[in-house]
mmCIF file of C-alpha atoms and ligand atoms in Angstrom:
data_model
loop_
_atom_site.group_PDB
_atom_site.id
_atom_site.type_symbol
_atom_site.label_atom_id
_atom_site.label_comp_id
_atom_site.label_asym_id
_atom_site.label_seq_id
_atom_site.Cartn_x
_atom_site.Cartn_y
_atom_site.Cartn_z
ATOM 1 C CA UNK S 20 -13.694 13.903 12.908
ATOM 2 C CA UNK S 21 -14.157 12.545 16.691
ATOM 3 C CA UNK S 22 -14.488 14.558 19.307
ATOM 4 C CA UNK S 23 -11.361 12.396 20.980
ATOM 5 C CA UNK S 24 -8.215 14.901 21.030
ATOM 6 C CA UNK S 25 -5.312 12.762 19.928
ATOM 7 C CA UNK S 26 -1.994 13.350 22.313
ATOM 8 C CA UNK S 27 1.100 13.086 20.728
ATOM 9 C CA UNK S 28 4.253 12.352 23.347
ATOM 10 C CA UNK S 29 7.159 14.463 21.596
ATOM 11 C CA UNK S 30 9.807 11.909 23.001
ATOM 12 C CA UNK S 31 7.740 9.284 20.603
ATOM 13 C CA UNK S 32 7.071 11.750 18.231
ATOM 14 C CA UNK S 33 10.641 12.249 17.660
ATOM 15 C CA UNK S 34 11.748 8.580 17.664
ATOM 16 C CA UNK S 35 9.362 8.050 14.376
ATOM 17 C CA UNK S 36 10.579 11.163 12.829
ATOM 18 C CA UNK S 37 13.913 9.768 13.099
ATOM 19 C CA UNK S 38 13.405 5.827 11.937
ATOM 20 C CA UNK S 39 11.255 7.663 9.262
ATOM 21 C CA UNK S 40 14.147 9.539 7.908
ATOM 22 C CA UNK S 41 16.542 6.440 8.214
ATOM 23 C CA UNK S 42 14.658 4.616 6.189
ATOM 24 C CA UNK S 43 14.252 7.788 3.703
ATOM 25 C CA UNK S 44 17.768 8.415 3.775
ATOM 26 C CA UNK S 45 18.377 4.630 2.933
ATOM 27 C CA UNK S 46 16.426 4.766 -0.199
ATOM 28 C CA UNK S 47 17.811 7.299 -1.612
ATOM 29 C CA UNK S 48 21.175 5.921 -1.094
ATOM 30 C CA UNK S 49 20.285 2.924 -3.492
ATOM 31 C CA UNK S 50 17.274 4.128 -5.967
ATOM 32 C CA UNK S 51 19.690 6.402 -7.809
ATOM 33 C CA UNK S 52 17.345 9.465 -8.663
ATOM 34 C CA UNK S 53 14.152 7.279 -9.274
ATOM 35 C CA UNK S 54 11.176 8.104 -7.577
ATOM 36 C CA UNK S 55 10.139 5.478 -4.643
ATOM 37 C CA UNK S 56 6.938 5.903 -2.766
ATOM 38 C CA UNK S 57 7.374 4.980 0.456
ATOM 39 C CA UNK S 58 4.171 3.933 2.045
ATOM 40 C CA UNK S 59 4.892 3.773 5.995
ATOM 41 C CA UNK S 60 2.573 0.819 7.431
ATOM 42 C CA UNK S 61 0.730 1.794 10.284
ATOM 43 C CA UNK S 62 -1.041 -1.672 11.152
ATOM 44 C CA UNK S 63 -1.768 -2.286 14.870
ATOM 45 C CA UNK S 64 -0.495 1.112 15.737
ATOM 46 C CA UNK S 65 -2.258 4.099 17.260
ATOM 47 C CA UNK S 66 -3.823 7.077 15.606
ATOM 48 C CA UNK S 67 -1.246 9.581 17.265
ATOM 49 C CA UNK S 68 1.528 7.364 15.842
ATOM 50 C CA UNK S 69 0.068 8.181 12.143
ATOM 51 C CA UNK S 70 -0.610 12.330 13.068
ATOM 52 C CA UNK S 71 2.935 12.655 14.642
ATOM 53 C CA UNK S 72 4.391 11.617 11.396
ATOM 54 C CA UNK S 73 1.737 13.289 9.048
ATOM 55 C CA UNK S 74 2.562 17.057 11.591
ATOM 56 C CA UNK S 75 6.057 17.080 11.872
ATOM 57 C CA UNK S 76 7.345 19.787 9.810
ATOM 58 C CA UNK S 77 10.862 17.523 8.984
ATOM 59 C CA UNK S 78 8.984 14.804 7.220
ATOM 60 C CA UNK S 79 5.339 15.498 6.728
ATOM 61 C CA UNK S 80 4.331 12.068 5.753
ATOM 62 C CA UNK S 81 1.158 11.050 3.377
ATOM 63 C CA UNK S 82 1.451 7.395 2.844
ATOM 64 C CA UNK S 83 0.198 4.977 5.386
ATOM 65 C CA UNK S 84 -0.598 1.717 4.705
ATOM 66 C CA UNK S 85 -3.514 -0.502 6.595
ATOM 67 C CA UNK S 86 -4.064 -4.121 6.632
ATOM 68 C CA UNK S 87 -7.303 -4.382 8.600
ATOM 69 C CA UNK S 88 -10.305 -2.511 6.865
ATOM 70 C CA UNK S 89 -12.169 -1.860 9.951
ATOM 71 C CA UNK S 90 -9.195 -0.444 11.098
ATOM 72 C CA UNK S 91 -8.161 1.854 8.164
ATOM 73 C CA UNK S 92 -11.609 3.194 8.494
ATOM 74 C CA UNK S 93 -11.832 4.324 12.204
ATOM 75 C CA UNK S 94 -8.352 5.864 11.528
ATOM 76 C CA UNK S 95 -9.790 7.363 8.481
ATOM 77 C CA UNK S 96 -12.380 8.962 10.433
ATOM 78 C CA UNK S 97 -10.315 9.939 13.258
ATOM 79 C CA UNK S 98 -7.112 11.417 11.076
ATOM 80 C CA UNK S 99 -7.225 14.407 8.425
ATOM 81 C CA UNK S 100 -7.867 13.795 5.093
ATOM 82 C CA UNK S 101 -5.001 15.002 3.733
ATOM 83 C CA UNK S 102 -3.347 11.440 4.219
ATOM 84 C CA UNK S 103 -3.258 8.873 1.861
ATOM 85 C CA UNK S 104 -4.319 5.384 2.446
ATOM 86 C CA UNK S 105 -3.104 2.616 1.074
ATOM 87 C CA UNK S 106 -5.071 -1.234 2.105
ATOM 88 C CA UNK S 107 -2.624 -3.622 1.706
ATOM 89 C CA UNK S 108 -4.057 -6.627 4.026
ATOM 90 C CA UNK S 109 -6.060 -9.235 2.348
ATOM 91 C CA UNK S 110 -8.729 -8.161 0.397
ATOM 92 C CA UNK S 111 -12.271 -9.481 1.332
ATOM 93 C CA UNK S 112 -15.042 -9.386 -1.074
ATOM 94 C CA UNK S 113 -17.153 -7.824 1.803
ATOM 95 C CA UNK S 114 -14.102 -4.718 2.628
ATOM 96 C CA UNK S 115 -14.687 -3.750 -1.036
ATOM 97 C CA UNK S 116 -17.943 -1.558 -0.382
ATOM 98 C CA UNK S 117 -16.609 0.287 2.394
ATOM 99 C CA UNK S 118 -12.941 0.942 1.408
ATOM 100 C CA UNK S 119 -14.417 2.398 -1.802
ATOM 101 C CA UNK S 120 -16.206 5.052 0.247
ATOM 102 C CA UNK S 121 -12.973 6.484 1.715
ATOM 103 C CA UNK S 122 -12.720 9.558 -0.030
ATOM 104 C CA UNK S 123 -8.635 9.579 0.686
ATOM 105 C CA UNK S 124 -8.160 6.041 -0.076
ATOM 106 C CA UNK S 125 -5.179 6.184 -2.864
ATOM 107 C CA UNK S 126 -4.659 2.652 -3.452
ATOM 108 C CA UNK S 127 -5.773 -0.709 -2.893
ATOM 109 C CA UNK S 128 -3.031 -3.132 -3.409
ATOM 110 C CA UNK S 129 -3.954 -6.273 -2.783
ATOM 111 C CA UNK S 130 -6.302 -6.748 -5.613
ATOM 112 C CA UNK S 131 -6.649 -10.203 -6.317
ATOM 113 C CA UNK S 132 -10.255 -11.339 -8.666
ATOM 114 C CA UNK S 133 -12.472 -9.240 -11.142
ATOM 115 C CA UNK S 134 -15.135 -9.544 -8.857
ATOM 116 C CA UNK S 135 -13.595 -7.379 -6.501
ATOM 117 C CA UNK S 136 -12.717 -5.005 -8.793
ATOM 118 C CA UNK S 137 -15.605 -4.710 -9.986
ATOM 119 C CA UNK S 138 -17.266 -3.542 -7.036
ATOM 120 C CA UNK S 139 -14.402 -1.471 -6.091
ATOM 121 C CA UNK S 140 -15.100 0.959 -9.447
ATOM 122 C CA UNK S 141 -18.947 0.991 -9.475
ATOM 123 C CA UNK S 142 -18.919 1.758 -5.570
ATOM 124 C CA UNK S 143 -16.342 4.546 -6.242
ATOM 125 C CA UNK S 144 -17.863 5.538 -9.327
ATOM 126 C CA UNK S 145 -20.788 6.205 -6.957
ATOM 127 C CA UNK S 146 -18.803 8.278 -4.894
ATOM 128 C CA UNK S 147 -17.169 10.299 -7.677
ATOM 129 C CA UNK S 148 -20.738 10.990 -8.747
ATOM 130 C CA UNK S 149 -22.255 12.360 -5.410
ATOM 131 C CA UNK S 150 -19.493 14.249 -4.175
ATOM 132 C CA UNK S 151 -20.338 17.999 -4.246
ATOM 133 C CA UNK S 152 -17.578 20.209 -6.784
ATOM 134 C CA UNK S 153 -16.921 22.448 -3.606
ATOM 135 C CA UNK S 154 -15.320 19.227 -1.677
ATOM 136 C CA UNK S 155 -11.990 18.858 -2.675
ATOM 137 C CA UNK S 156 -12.545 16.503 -5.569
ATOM 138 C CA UNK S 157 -12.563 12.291 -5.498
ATOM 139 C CA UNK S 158 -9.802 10.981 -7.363
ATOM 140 C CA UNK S 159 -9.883 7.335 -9.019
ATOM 141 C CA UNK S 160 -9.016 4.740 -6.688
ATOM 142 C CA UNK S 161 -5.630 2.935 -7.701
ATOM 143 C CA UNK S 162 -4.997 -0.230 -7.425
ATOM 144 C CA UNK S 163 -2.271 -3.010 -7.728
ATOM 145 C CA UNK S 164 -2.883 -6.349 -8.605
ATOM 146 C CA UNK S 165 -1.303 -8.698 -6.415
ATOM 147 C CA UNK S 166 0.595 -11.950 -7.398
ATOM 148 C CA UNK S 167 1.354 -14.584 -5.390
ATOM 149 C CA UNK S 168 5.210 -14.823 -6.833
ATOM 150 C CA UNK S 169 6.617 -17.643 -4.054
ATOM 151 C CA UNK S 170 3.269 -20.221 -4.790
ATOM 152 C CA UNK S 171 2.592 -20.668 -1.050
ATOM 153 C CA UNK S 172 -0.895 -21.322 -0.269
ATOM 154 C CA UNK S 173 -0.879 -18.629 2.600
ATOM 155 C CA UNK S 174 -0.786 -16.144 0.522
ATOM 156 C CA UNK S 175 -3.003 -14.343 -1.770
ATOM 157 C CA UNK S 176 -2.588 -13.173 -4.942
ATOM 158 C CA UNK S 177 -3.554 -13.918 -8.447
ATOM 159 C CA UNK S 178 -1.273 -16.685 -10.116
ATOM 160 C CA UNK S 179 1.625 -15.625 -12.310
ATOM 161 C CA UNK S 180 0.875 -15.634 -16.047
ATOM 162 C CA UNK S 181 -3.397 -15.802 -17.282
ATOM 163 C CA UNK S 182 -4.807 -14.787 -14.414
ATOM 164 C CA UNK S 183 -2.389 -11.908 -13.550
ATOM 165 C CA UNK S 184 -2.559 -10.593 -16.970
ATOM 166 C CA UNK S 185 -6.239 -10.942 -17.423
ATOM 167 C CA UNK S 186 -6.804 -9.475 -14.059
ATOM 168 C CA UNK S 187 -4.866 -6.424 -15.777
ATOM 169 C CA UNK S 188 -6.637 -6.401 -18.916
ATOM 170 C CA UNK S 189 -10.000 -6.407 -17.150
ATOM 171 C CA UNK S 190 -9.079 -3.540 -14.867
ATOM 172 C CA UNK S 191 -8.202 -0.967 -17.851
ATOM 173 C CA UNK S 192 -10.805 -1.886 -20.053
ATOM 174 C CA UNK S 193 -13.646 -2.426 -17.726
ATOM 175 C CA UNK S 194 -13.401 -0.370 -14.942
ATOM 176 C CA UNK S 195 -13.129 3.207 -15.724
ATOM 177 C CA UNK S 196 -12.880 4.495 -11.864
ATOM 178 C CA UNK S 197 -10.148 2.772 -11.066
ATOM 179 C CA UNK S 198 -6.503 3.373 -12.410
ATOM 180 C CA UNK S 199 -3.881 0.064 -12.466
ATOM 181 C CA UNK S 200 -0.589 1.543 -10.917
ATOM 182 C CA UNK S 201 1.070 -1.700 -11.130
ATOM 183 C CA UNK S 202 1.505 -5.401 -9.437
ATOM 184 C CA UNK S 203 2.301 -5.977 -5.611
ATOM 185 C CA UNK S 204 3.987 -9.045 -4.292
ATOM 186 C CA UNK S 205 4.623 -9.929 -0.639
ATOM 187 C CA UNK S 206 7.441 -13.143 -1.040
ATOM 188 C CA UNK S 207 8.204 -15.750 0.967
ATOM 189 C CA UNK S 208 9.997 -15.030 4.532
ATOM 190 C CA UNK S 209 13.021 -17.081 3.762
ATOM 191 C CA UNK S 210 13.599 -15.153 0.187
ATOM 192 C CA UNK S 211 12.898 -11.932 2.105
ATOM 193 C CA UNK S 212 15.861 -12.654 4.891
ATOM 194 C CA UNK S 213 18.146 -13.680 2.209
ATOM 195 C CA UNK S 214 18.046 -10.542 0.308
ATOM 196 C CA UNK S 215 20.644 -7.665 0.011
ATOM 197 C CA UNK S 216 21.321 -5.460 -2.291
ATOM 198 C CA UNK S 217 23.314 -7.911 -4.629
ATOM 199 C CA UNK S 218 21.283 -10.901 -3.386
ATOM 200 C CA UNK S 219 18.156 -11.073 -6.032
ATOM 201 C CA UNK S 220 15.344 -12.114 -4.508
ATOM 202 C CA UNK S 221 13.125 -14.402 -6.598
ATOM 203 C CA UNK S 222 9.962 -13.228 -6.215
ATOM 204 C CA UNK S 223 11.108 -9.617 -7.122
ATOM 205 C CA UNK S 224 12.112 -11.751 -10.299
ATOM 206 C CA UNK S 225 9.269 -13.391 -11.227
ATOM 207 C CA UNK S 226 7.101 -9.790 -10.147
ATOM 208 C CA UNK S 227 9.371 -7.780 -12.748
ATOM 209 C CA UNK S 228 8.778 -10.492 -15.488
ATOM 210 C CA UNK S 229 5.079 -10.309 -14.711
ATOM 211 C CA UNK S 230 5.480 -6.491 -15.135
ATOM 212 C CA UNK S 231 6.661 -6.929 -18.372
ATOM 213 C CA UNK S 232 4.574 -9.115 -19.319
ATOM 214 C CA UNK S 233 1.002 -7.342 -18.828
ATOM 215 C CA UNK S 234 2.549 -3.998 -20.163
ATOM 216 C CA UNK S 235 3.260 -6.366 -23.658
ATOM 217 C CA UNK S 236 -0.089 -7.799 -23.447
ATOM 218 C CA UNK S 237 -1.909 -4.478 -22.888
ATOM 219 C CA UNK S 238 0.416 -2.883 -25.432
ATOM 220 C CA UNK S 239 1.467 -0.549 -22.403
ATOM 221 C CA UNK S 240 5.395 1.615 -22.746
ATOM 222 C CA UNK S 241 8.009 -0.453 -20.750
ATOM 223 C CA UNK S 242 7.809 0.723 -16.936
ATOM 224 C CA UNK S 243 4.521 2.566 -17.169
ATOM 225 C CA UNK S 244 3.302 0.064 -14.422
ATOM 226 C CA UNK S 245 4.976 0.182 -11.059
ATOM 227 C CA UNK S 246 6.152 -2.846 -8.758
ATOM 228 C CA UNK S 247 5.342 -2.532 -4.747
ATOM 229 C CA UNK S 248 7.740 -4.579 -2.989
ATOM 230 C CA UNK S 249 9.975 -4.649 -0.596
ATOM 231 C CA UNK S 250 9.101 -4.536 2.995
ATOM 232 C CA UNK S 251 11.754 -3.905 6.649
ATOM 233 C CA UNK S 252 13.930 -6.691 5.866
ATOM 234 C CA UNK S 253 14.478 -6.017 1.877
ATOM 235 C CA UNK S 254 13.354 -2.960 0.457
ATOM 236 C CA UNK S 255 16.899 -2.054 -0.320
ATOM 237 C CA UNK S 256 17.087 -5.135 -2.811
ATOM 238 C CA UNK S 257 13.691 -4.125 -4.221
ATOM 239 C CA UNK S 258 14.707 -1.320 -4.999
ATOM 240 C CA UNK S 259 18.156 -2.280 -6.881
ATOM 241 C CA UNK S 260 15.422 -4.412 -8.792
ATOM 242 C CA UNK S 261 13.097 -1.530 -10.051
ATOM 243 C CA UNK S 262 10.622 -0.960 -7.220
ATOM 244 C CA UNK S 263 8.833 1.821 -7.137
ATOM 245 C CA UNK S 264 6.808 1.601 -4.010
ATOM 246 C CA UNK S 265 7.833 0.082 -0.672
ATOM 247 C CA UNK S 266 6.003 -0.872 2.317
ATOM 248 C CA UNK S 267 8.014 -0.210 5.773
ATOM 249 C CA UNK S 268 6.266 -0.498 8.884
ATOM 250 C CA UNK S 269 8.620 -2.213 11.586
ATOM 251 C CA UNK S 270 11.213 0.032 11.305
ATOM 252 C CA UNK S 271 9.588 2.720 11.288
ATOM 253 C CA UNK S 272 7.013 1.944 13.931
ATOM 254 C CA UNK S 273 8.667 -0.271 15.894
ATOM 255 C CA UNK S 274 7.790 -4.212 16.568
ATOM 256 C CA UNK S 275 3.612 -4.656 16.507
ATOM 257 C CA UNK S 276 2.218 -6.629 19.382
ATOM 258 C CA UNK S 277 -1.053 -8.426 19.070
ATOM 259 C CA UNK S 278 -4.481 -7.450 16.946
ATOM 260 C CA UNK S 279 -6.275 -8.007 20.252
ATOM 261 C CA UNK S 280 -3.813 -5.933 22.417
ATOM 262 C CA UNK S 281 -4.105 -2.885 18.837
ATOM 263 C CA UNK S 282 -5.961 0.086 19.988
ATOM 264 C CA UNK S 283 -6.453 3.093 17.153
ATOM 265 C CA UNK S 284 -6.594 5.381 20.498
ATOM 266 C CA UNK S 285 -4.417 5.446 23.163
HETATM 267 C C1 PLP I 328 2.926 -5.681 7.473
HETATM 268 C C2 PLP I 328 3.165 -5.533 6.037
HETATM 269 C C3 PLP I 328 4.240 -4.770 5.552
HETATM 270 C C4 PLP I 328 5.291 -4.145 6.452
HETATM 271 O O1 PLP I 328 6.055 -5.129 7.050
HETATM 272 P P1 PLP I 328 7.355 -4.757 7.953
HETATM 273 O O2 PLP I 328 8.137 -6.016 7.934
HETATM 274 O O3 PLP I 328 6.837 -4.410 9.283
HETATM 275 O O4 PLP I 328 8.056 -3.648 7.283
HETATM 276 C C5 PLP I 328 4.350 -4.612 4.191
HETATM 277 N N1 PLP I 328 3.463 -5.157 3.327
HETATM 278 C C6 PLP I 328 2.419 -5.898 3.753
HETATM 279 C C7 PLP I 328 1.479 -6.466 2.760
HETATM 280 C C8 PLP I 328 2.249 -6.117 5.115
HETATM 281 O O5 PLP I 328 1.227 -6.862 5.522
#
């Protein structure tokens, strides 16, 4: 913990509350008694932000979601450790070490190659190993595999099909500190915008048939892997389509401004 007291304005603590508990309130409205995670992303905004949310007696909040490893680990540092992180920026082969190492990392979702994965499990494997049985105990490290549904180059993701399913494969039978939750998809902007509730969006398609597909090939139960997606501007329709984790951060948070302008504290 720093020695930095974080402020939290109660005018801007409220506001969150609030958007938090829109968005809340919309899910339920449309996931009809299923259980969605909702993993509010805290990218490019302050510590306090993430505390005001995780204190407030209404809400509570434990899933925040990170895109920028260096920044997930100062707030790590900074924040208690009774919040659960969730890196969903792209995944570096150098972030792997160090995310590993964050005892309340729950998930890493933008898993993409075995190679990361691999270091991902033997680095938290470590970890498991050396922590002391009078700290509050390391859990696996989950992970989603991400596919690149919409083909565009600028994103990552494994390719639907071989490489998604293998990826999948590898992860239960090889790596024994890390548990597959399920497959994460971002989508194209356009497909995004043009979703409602009775629009389907096509990469929510083509996630849900990759979803079935790995749980036939690993001879897994129908739905005992999860799909994140949906993000602001369609987690309603991802939800109508079986998701069972989004990730909100503008309308929760507000618009983000710049990486260079981001500051952890304020
Ligand atoms: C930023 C981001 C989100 C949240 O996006 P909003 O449109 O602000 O809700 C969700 N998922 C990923 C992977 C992101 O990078």
């Amino acid at each position: 913990m720093s020695s930095t007291p974080l402020k939290i304005d109660p005018t801007r603590a409220s506001a969150l509350v609030s958007q938090l508990q829109g968005v809340q309130d919309r899910i339920l409205a449309v996931a009809k008694g299923r259980p969605v995670r909702l993993v509010a992303v805290s990218k490019l905004k302050p510590a306090n932000d993430i505390l005001a949310l995780h204190q407030a007696p209404q809400v509570k909040h434990v899933h925040f979601g990170e895109n920028y490893a260096q920044e997930l680990q100062q707030k790590a540092e900074l924040l208690p450790r009774s919040i659960k992180w969730h890196f969903i920026g792209g995944l570096q082969s150098t972030h792997c070490k160090p995310l590993a190492r964050i005892p309340n990392l729950f998930a890493v979702s933008s898993l993409d190659s075995l190679k990361k994965a691999q270091t991902l499990n033997r680095v938290r494997g470590e970890l498991i190993a050396s922590s002391s049985s009078s700290e509050e105990p390391i859990e696996k490290l989950n992970v989603h595999v991400q596919v690149n549904t919409s083909g565009e180059d600028s994103k990552s993701g494994c390719s639907p099909g071989q490489e998604t399913a293998d990826l999948c494969k590898a992860i239960v039978t090889e790596c024994p500190h890390l548990n597959l939750l399920g497959l994460m998809t971002i989508g194209a902007i356009a497909r995004s915008k043009a979703t409602t509730p009775e629009n389907e969006n096509e990469d929510f398609q083509v996630l849900r048939e990759q979803r079935d597909l790995v749980e036939q090939e690993l001879g897994l139960e129908n739905g005992s892997l999860e799909l994140s997606m949906g993000m602001s501007e369609d987690f309603e329709g991802a939800i109508v389509m079986g998701s069972g984790e989004v990730r909100v951060g503008s309308t929760i948070f507000g618009e983000r401004g710049s990486k260079q302008e981001a500051k952890v504290v304020v």
